[in-house]
């Protein structure tokens, strides 16, 4: 009944640290691989480091108790495929660290995928729609599991795109450290006390799923502190110092901002911005020229210039 929803086969586990979300989702995939011979499942993490620190130890703990005739073998490279668990019945769990090997997400048919720390990769929706879902076309009733603690970026795809769909279909589970019955109250208190001494906001996000803006990643933390949820309307003055600022970046996007110094306010006001991956000089020059003309009504300049912003 939900097949009209583009993410009808997605299930989300939104849980704080120390709850057991990685173990639970890993167990589901191990059981799937055993139950359905010859199937292929993708298990991806935001970082390659997380594979060795979280995913592999959890899977090793699970399969330790399996009978030998169904226990999988961990192989780093096999038949052109990178790290994964190969089962005697022909099923496989393919492991991928998105940060180091994003192309490793691609492949033939896939019978299911799990993204661990799903609230942290950039462009999560694009990864799912462009890379993972095409592999589902010939899969055996494939499902997508998104597992993570709360994102540290407001309006991340995890919350903006997938959470509403999963909540609507009752395919959403929310848990906090309080739901972990394996930890004693004394142990929980000690963990939280230590975490709050370092960063109280981060503790609320990591352990209780609170959506708290990461101050380190926030360009203008004043906006969060002032409680502003959207940009304010702004009427530009008749004259001002127009500025175009460029940040070529290395790993990150090539970013450009357009601002004006408003002498009536005694402030720099940001008017517009633009960013793109792998943008060359010709592309940036064309964007800057067009945007400056639209904003300032003047031909672009290679240096800061005092120009009229409106006709006298």
mmCIF file of C-alpha atoms in Angstrom:
data_model
loop_
_atom_site.group_PDB
_atom_site.id
_atom_site.type_symbol
_atom_site.label_atom_id
_atom_site.label_comp_id
_atom_site.label_asym_id
_atom_site.label_seq_id
_atom_site.Cartn_x
_atom_site.Cartn_y
_atom_site.Cartn_z
ATOM 1 C CA UNK A 1 0.000 0.000 0.000
ATOM 2 C CA UNK A 2 3.007 2.288 0.398
ATOM 3 C CA UNK A 3 4.647 1.548 -2.956
ATOM 4 C CA UNK A 4 3.726 5.032 -4.120
ATOM 5 C CA UNK A 5 6.291 6.249 -1.610
ATOM 6 C CA UNK A 6 9.740 6.225 -3.233
ATOM 7 C CA UNK A 7 11.257 4.920 0.006
ATOM 8 C CA UNK A 8 8.518 2.390 0.830
ATOM 9 C CA UNK A 9 11.131 -0.322 1.543
ATOM 10 C CA UNK A 10 13.211 1.809 3.936
ATOM 11 C CA UNK A 11 13.344 1.212 7.695
ATOM 12 C CA UNK A 12 15.057 3.639 10.102
ATOM 13 C CA UNK A 13 16.619 3.099 13.521
ATOM 14 C CA UNK A 14 17.248 6.523 15.088
ATOM 15 C CA UNK A 15 19.056 5.692 18.305
ATOM 16 C CA UNK A 16 21.556 7.223 20.682
ATOM 17 C CA UNK A 17 24.945 5.792 21.584
ATOM 18 C CA UNK A 18 25.187 2.683 23.778
ATOM 19 C CA UNK A 19 21.782 1.353 22.654
ATOM 20 C CA UNK A 20 22.892 -1.556 20.426
ATOM 21 C CA UNK A 21 21.698 -0.295 17.037
ATOM 22 C CA UNK A 22 24.760 -1.506 15.106
ATOM 23 C CA UNK A 23 24.566 -4.979 16.634
ATOM 24 C CA UNK A 24 20.839 -5.224 15.918
ATOM 25 C CA UNK A 25 21.067 -4.174 12.267
ATOM 26 C CA UNK A 26 24.137 -6.380 11.706
ATOM 27 C CA UNK A 27 22.252 -9.352 13.167
ATOM 28 C CA UNK A 28 19.353 -8.729 10.775
ATOM 29 C CA UNK A 29 21.672 -8.898 7.762
ATOM 30 C CA UNK A 30 23.476 -12.019 8.978
ATOM 31 C CA UNK A 31 20.091 -13.733 9.407
ATOM 32 C CA UNK A 32 18.985 -12.567 5.938
ATOM 33 C CA UNK A 33 22.146 -13.981 4.353
ATOM 34 C CA UNK A 34 21.636 -17.364 6.044
ATOM 35 C CA UNK A 35 17.891 -17.524 5.371
ATOM 36 C CA UNK A 36 18.154 -16.734 1.635
ATOM 37 C CA UNK A 37 20.996 -18.565 -0.173
ATOM 38 C CA UNK A 38 22.862 -16.718 -2.903
ATOM 39 C CA UNK A 39 21.762 -13.258 -1.803
ATOM 40 C CA UNK A 40 23.955 -10.151 -1.666
ATOM 41 C CA UNK A 41 23.732 -7.409 0.957
ATOM 42 C CA UNK A 42 25.539 -4.092 1.103
ATOM 43 C CA UNK A 43 26.691 -2.828 4.513
ATOM 44 C CA UNK A 44 28.070 0.704 4.334
ATOM 45 C CA UNK A 45 29.501 3.071 6.943
ATOM 46 C CA UNK A 46 30.078 6.803 6.798
ATOM 47 C CA UNK A 47 33.789 6.151 7.362
ATOM 48 C CA UNK A 48 36.093 3.227 6.622
ATOM 49 C CA UNK A 49 37.430 3.432 10.180
ATOM 50 C CA UNK A 50 33.948 2.638 11.494
ATOM 51 C CA UNK A 51 33.961 -0.641 9.584
ATOM 52 C CA UNK A 52 36.909 -1.955 11.592
ATOM 53 C CA UNK A 53 35.819 -0.351 14.877
ATOM 54 C CA UNK A 54 32.099 -1.164 14.892
ATOM 55 C CA UNK A 55 30.756 -3.300 12.039
ATOM 56 C CA UNK A 56 33.367 -6.049 11.830
ATOM 57 C CA UNK A 57 33.595 -6.594 15.626
ATOM 58 C CA UNK A 58 29.789 -6.835 15.856
ATOM 59 C CA UNK A 59 29.533 -9.317 12.996
ATOM 60 C CA UNK A 60 32.402 -11.374 14.415
ATOM 61 C CA UNK A 61 30.585 -11.549 17.754
ATOM 62 C CA UNK A 62 27.392 -12.721 16.032
ATOM 63 C CA UNK A 63 28.935 -15.407 13.817
ATOM 64 C CA UNK A 64 31.121 -16.794 16.610
ATOM 65 C CA UNK A 65 28.132 -18.814 17.831
ATOM 66 C CA UNK A 66 27.038 -20.094 14.420
ATOM 67 C CA UNK A 67 27.474 -23.765 13.469
ATOM 68 C CA UNK A 68 30.503 -24.227 11.245
ATOM 69 C CA UNK A 69 28.452 -25.323 8.231
ATOM 70 C CA UNK A 70 26.708 -21.913 8.013
ATOM 71 C CA UNK A 71 29.431 -19.652 9.446
ATOM 72 C CA UNK A 72 30.756 -17.076 6.941
ATOM 73 C CA UNK A 73 34.400 -16.305 6.225
ATOM 74 C CA UNK A 74 35.788 -12.767 6.185
ATOM 75 C CA UNK A 75 37.771 -12.105 3.011
ATOM 76 C CA UNK A 76 39.423 -8.793 2.147
ATOM 77 C CA UNK A 77 39.364 -9.335 -1.633
ATOM 78 C CA UNK A 78 37.418 -11.948 -3.574
ATOM 79 C CA UNK A 79 36.464 -12.095 -7.265
ATOM 80 C CA UNK A 80 37.123 -8.386 -7.719
ATOM 81 C CA UNK A 81 35.014 -7.461 -4.689
ATOM 82 C CA UNK A 82 36.535 -5.759 -1.668
ATOM 83 C CA UNK A 83 36.047 -6.717 1.993
ATOM 84 C CA UNK A 84 33.073 -8.867 2.859
ATOM 85 C CA UNK A 85 31.694 -11.949 4.606
ATOM 86 C CA UNK A 86 31.159 -14.961 2.344
ATOM 87 C CA UNK A 87 28.672 -17.613 3.466
ATOM 88 C CA UNK A 88 28.797 -21.326 2.546
ATOM 89 C CA UNK A 89 25.364 -20.968 0.882
ATOM 90 C CA UNK A 90 26.707 -18.364 -1.583
ATOM 91 C CA UNK A 91 25.378 -15.262 0.188
ATOM 92 C CA UNK A 92 27.663 -12.308 0.839
ATOM 93 C CA UNK A 93 27.782 -9.204 3.045
ATOM 94 C CA UNK A 94 29.783 -6.550 1.197
ATOM 95 C CA UNK A 95 31.432 -3.914 3.423
ATOM 96 C CA UNK A 96 32.103 -0.360 2.197
ATOM 97 C CA UNK A 97 33.487 2.763 3.873
ATOM 98 C CA UNK A 98 31.809 5.638 2.044
ATOM 99 C CA UNK A 99 34.525 8.214 2.765
ATOM 100 C CA UNK A 100 37.393 6.127 1.335
ATOM 101 C CA UNK A 101 35.572 4.117 -1.305
ATOM 102 C CA UNK A 102 32.316 5.766 -2.441
ATOM 103 C CA UNK A 103 32.483 3.924 -5.776
ATOM 104 C CA UNK A 104 32.485 0.673 -3.810
ATOM 105 C CA UNK A 105 28.760 1.218 -3.224
ATOM 106 C CA UNK A 106 28.132 0.450 -6.871
ATOM 107 C CA UNK A 107 27.569 -3.081 -8.053
ATOM 108 C CA UNK A 108 25.164 -5.592 -9.631
ATOM 109 C CA UNK A 109 21.880 -6.649 -8.090
ATOM 110 C CA UNK A 110 21.515 -6.176 -4.357
ATOM 111 C CA UNK A 111 19.023 -7.891 -2.064
ATOM 112 C CA UNK A 112 19.270 -5.302 0.682
ATOM 113 C CA UNK A 113 21.442 -2.513 2.017
ATOM 114 C CA UNK A 114 22.252 -1.099 5.442
ATOM 115 C CA UNK A 115 23.847 2.297 5.968
ATOM 116 C CA UNK A 116 25.349 2.686 9.418
ATOM 117 C CA UNK A 117 25.920 6.221 10.756
ATOM 118 C CA UNK A 118 23.505 7.236 7.993
ATOM 119 C CA UNK A 119 23.057 10.748 9.417
ATOM 120 C CA UNK A 120 26.658 11.673 8.610
ATOM 121 C CA UNK A 121 27.479 11.055 4.904
ATOM 122 C CA UNK A 122 26.986 14.080 2.666
ATOM 123 C CA UNK A 123 24.218 13.762 0.054
ATOM 124 C CA UNK A 124 22.614 10.703 1.650
ATOM 125 C CA UNK A 125 19.528 10.940 -0.569
ATOM 126 C CA UNK A 126 21.651 11.024 -3.721
ATOM 127 C CA UNK A 127 23.612 7.978 -2.553
ATOM 128 C CA UNK A 128 20.373 6.054 -1.993
ATOM 129 C CA UNK A 129 18.548 7.147 -5.157
ATOM 130 C CA UNK A 130 21.434 7.176 -7.638
ATOM 131 C CA UNK A 131 23.641 4.339 -6.376
ATOM 132 C CA UNK A 132 21.755 1.907 -4.128
ATOM 133 C CA UNK A 133 18.175 1.817 -5.412
ATOM 134 C CA UNK A 134 19.159 0.903 -9.016
ATOM 135 C CA UNK A 135 20.752 -2.263 -7.581
ATOM 136 C CA UNK A 136 17.417 -3.192 -5.988
ATOM 137 C CA UNK A 137 15.656 -3.675 -9.331
ATOM 138 C CA UNK A 138 16.530 -7.362 -9.586
ATOM 139 C CA UNK A 139 16.914 -8.046 -5.872
ATOM 140 C CA UNK A 140 14.849 -10.389 -3.732
ATOM 141 C CA UNK A 141 12.326 -8.054 -2.079
ATOM 142 C CA UNK A 142 15.182 -5.691 -1.056
ATOM 143 C CA UNK A 143 15.039 -3.481 2.011
ATOM 144 C CA UNK A 144 17.060 -0.450 3.051
ATOM 145 C CA UNK A 145 18.039 0.017 6.706
ATOM 146 C CA UNK A 146 19.238 3.433 7.861
ATOM 147 C CA UNK A 147 20.826 3.344 11.319
ATOM 148 C CA UNK A 148 22.373 6.293 13.120
ATOM 149 C CA UNK A 149 22.493 8.624 16.062
ATOM 150 C CA UNK A 150 21.095 12.130 15.455
ATOM 151 C CA UNK A 151 22.774 14.207 12.724
ATOM 152 C CA UNK A 152 24.995 17.112 13.712
ATOM 153 C CA UNK A 153 23.759 19.145 10.740
ATOM 154 C CA UNK A 154 20.291 20.647 10.842
ATOM 155 C CA UNK A 155 18.165 19.621 7.825
ATOM 156 C CA UNK A 156 20.331 16.609 6.937
ATOM 157 C CA UNK A 157 18.750 14.173 4.427
ATOM 158 C CA UNK A 158 18.395 11.640 7.266
ATOM 159 C CA UNK A 159 15.790 13.928 8.886
ATOM 160 C CA UNK A 160 14.525 15.902 5.916
ATOM 161 C CA UNK A 161 13.989 13.118 3.364
ATOM 162 C CA UNK A 162 13.828 9.704 5.040
ATOM 163 C CA UNK A 163 12.459 10.291 8.544
ATOM 164 C CA UNK A 164 9.020 11.605 7.433
ATOM 165 C CA UNK A 165 8.546 8.659 5.079
ATOM 166 C CA UNK A 166 9.515 6.095 7.718
ATOM 167 C CA UNK A 167 7.365 7.718 10.402
ATOM 168 C CA UNK A 168 4.363 7.771 8.067
ATOM 169 C CA UNK A 169 4.753 4.028 7.364
ATOM 170 C CA UNK A 170 5.477 3.153 11.005
ATOM 171 C CA UNK A 171 8.952 1.999 9.924
ATOM 172 C CA UNK A 172 10.727 4.342 12.333
ATOM 173 C CA UNK A 173 12.206 3.409 15.726
ATOM 174 C CA UNK A 174 13.566 6.025 18.133
ATOM 175 C CA UNK A 175 15.654 5.052 21.168
ATOM 176 C CA UNK A 176 17.943 6.753 23.686
ATOM 177 C CA UNK A 177 20.564 5.533 26.123
ATOM 178 C CA UNK A 178 17.709 5.160 28.647
ATOM 179 C CA UNK A 179 16.391 2.270 26.522
ATOM 180 C CA UNK A 180 19.588 0.278 27.060
ATOM 181 C CA UNK A 181 18.698 -2.110 29.875
ATOM 182 C CA UNK A 182 22.146 -3.732 29.739
ATOM 183 C CA UNK A 183 23.691 -0.653 31.388
ATOM 184 C CA UNK A 184 23.163 -0.062 35.096
ATOM 185 C CA UNK A 185 21.906 3.383 36.183
ATOM 186 C CA UNK A 186 25.291 4.004 37.802
ATOM 187 C CA UNK A 187 27.157 3.176 34.596
ATOM 188 C CA UNK A 188 24.837 5.382 32.504
ATOM 189 C CA UNK A 189 25.316 8.274 34.901
ATOM 190 C CA UNK A 190 29.097 7.924 34.681
ATOM 191 C CA UNK A 191 29.054 7.869 30.861
ATOM 192 C CA UNK A 192 26.801 10.922 30.626
ATOM 193 C CA UNK A 193 28.704 12.861 33.287
ATOM 194 C CA UNK A 194 32.003 12.420 31.450
ATOM 195 C CA UNK A 195 30.436 13.340 28.089
ATOM 196 C CA UNK A 196 28.752 16.492 29.442
ATOM 197 C CA UNK A 197 32.042 17.762 30.853
ATOM 198 C CA UNK A 198 33.416 17.835 27.310
ATOM 199 C CA UNK A 199 30.339 19.014 25.358
ATOM 200 C CA UNK A 200 26.851 19.213 26.861
ATOM 201 C CA UNK A 201 25.102 19.849 23.529
ATOM 202 C CA UNK A 202 26.897 16.964 21.839
ATOM 203 C CA UNK A 203 25.883 14.672 24.699
ATOM 204 C CA UNK A 204 22.191 15.502 24.163
ATOM 205 C CA UNK A 205 22.563 14.725 20.468
ATOM 206 C CA UNK A 206 24.663 11.567 20.750
ATOM 207 C CA UNK A 207 22.870 9.868 23.653
ATOM 208 C CA UNK A 208 19.328 11.300 23.590
ATOM 209 C CA UNK A 209 18.780 12.000 19.892
ATOM 210 C CA UNK A 210 18.223 15.749 20.395
ATOM 211 C CA UNK A 211 18.547 17.749 17.198
ATOM 212 C CA UNK A 212 21.229 20.223 18.306
ATOM 213 C CA UNK A 213 23.172 22.358 15.834
ATOM 214 C CA UNK A 214 26.902 21.576 15.920
ATOM 215 C CA UNK A 215 28.568 24.874 16.858
ATOM 216 C CA UNK A 216 31.887 23.852 15.316
ATOM 217 C CA UNK A 217 30.268 23.204 11.927
ATOM 218 C CA UNK A 218 28.065 26.300 12.060
ATOM 219 C CA UNK A 219 29.335 29.219 9.995
ATOM 220 C CA UNK A 220 27.235 31.760 11.899
ATOM 221 C CA UNK A 221 26.516 30.326 15.381
ATOM 222 C CA UNK A 222 24.857 33.641 16.290
ATOM 223 C CA UNK A 223 21.863 32.607 14.185
ATOM 224 C CA UNK A 224 21.292 29.545 16.397
ATOM 225 C CA UNK A 225 21.901 31.522 19.599
ATOM 226 C CA UNK A 226 19.378 34.196 18.546
ATOM 227 C CA UNK A 227 16.794 31.522 17.818
ATOM 228 C CA UNK A 228 16.427 32.479 14.154
ATOM 229 C CA UNK A 229 15.021 29.730 11.955
ATOM 230 C CA UNK A 230 15.097 31.537 8.606
ATOM 231 C CA UNK A 231 16.828 34.407 6.890
ATOM 232 C CA UNK A 232 15.313 37.835 7.294
ATOM 233 C CA UNK A 233 14.087 40.070 4.499
ATOM 234 C CA UNK A 234 16.613 42.735 3.602
ATOM 235 C CA UNK A 235 16.348 45.939 1.558
ATOM 236 C CA UNK A 236 19.690 46.912 0.117
ATOM 237 C CA UNK A 237 20.876 50.537 0.453
ATOM 238 C CA UNK A 238 21.305 52.780 -2.569
ATOM 239 C CA UNK A 239 25.092 52.488 -2.266
ATOM 240 C CA UNK A 240 27.364 49.935 -0.703
ATOM 241 C CA UNK A 241 30.658 48.064 -0.938
ATOM 242 C CA UNK A 242 29.895 44.942 -2.982
ATOM 243 C CA UNK A 243 32.096 41.941 -2.263
ATOM 244 C CA UNK A 244 32.592 38.534 -3.877
ATOM 245 C CA UNK A 245 34.528 36.020 -1.786
ATOM 246 C CA UNK A 246 35.915 32.756 -3.134
ATOM 247 C CA UNK A 247 37.091 29.631 -1.308
ATOM 248 C CA UNK A 248 38.504 27.075 -3.799
ATOM 249 C CA UNK A 249 38.670 24.340 -1.175
ATOM 250 C CA UNK A 250 40.683 21.133 -1.437
ATOM 251 C CA UNK A 251 38.483 18.241 -0.345
ATOM 252 C CA UNK A 252 35.347 20.371 -0.010
ATOM 253 C CA UNK A 253 33.298 22.306 -2.574
ATOM 254 C CA UNK A 254 34.450 25.405 -4.427
ATOM 255 C CA UNK A 255 32.371 28.048 -2.623
ATOM 256 C CA UNK A 256 31.519 31.647 -3.505
ATOM 257 C CA UNK A 257 29.646 34.191 -1.388
ATOM 258 C CA UNK A 258 28.214 37.556 -2.423
ATOM 259 C CA UNK A 259 27.876 40.241 0.248
ATOM 260 C CA UNK A 260 27.650 43.988 0.709
ATOM 261 C CA UNK A 261 28.918 46.315 3.389
ATOM 262 C CA UNK A 262 25.873 48.350 4.427
ATOM 263 C CA UNK A 263 27.170 51.626 5.920
ATOM 264 C CA UNK A 264 23.690 52.476 7.253
ATOM 265 C CA UNK A 265 23.875 49.393 9.472
ATOM 266 C CA UNK A 266 27.617 49.241 9.902
ATOM 267 C CA UNK A 267 27.390 45.553 8.924
ATOM 268 C CA UNK A 268 28.384 43.121 6.211
ATOM 269 C CA UNK A 269 25.215 41.502 4.834
ATOM 270 C CA UNK A 270 25.425 38.234 2.896
ATOM 271 C CA UNK A 271 23.117 38.329 -0.112
ATOM 272 C CA UNK A 272 23.748 35.072 -1.975
ATOM 273 C CA UNK A 273 26.064 32.059 -2.215
ATOM 274 C CA UNK A 274 27.054 29.280 -4.618
ATOM 275 C CA UNK A 275 29.038 26.043 -4.322
ATOM 276 C CA UNK A 276 29.918 23.187 -6.645
ATOM 277 C CA UNK A 277 32.178 20.146 -6.647
ATOM 278 C CA UNK A 278 35.171 20.036 -9.039
ATOM 279 C CA UNK A 279 34.387 23.461 -10.504
ATOM 280 C CA UNK A 280 37.113 24.737 -12.858
ATOM 281 C CA UNK A 281 38.155 28.369 -13.315
ATOM 282 C CA UNK A 282 36.008 28.893 -16.425
ATOM 283 C CA UNK A 283 32.897 27.610 -14.637
ATOM 284 C CA UNK A 284 33.501 29.788 -11.572
ATOM 285 C CA UNK A 285 34.224 32.881 -13.678
ATOM 286 C CA UNK A 286 30.959 32.427 -15.591
ATOM 287 C CA UNK A 287 28.925 31.986 -12.395
ATOM 288 C CA UNK A 288 30.531 35.000 -10.704
ATOM 289 C CA UNK A 289 30.042 37.234 -13.757
ATOM 290 C CA UNK A 290 26.351 36.309 -14.092
ATOM 291 C CA UNK A 291 25.596 36.534 -10.383
ATOM 292 C CA UNK A 292 27.370 39.874 -9.913
ATOM 293 C CA UNK A 293 25.472 41.322 -12.853
ATOM 294 C CA UNK A 294 22.142 40.072 -11.460
ATOM 295 C CA UNK A 295 22.864 41.368 -7.962
ATOM 296 C CA UNK A 296 24.708 44.601 -8.559
ATOM 297 C CA UNK A 297 23.746 45.559 -12.103
ATOM 298 C CA UNK A 298 27.419 46.043 -12.981
ATOM 299 C CA UNK A 299 30.118 44.208 -14.855
ATOM 300 C CA UNK A 300 32.307 42.078 -12.578
ATOM 301 C CA UNK A 301 35.566 43.417 -11.234
ATOM 302 C CA UNK A 302 38.723 41.586 -10.173
ATOM 303 C CA UNK A 303 38.954 43.747 -7.053
ATOM 304 C CA UNK A 304 36.603 45.231 -4.486
ATOM 305 C CA UNK A 305 34.912 48.357 -5.793
ATOM 306 C CA UNK A 306 32.408 50.846 -4.461
ATOM 307 C CA UNK A 307 29.521 50.614 -6.938
ATOM 308 C CA UNK A 308 25.917 51.854 -6.951
ATOM 309 C CA UNK A 309 23.417 49.167 -6.068
ATOM 310 C CA UNK A 310 20.401 50.922 -7.536
ATOM 311 C CA UNK A 311 19.865 53.569 -10.165
ATOM 312 C CA UNK A 312 19.818 57.134 -8.744
#
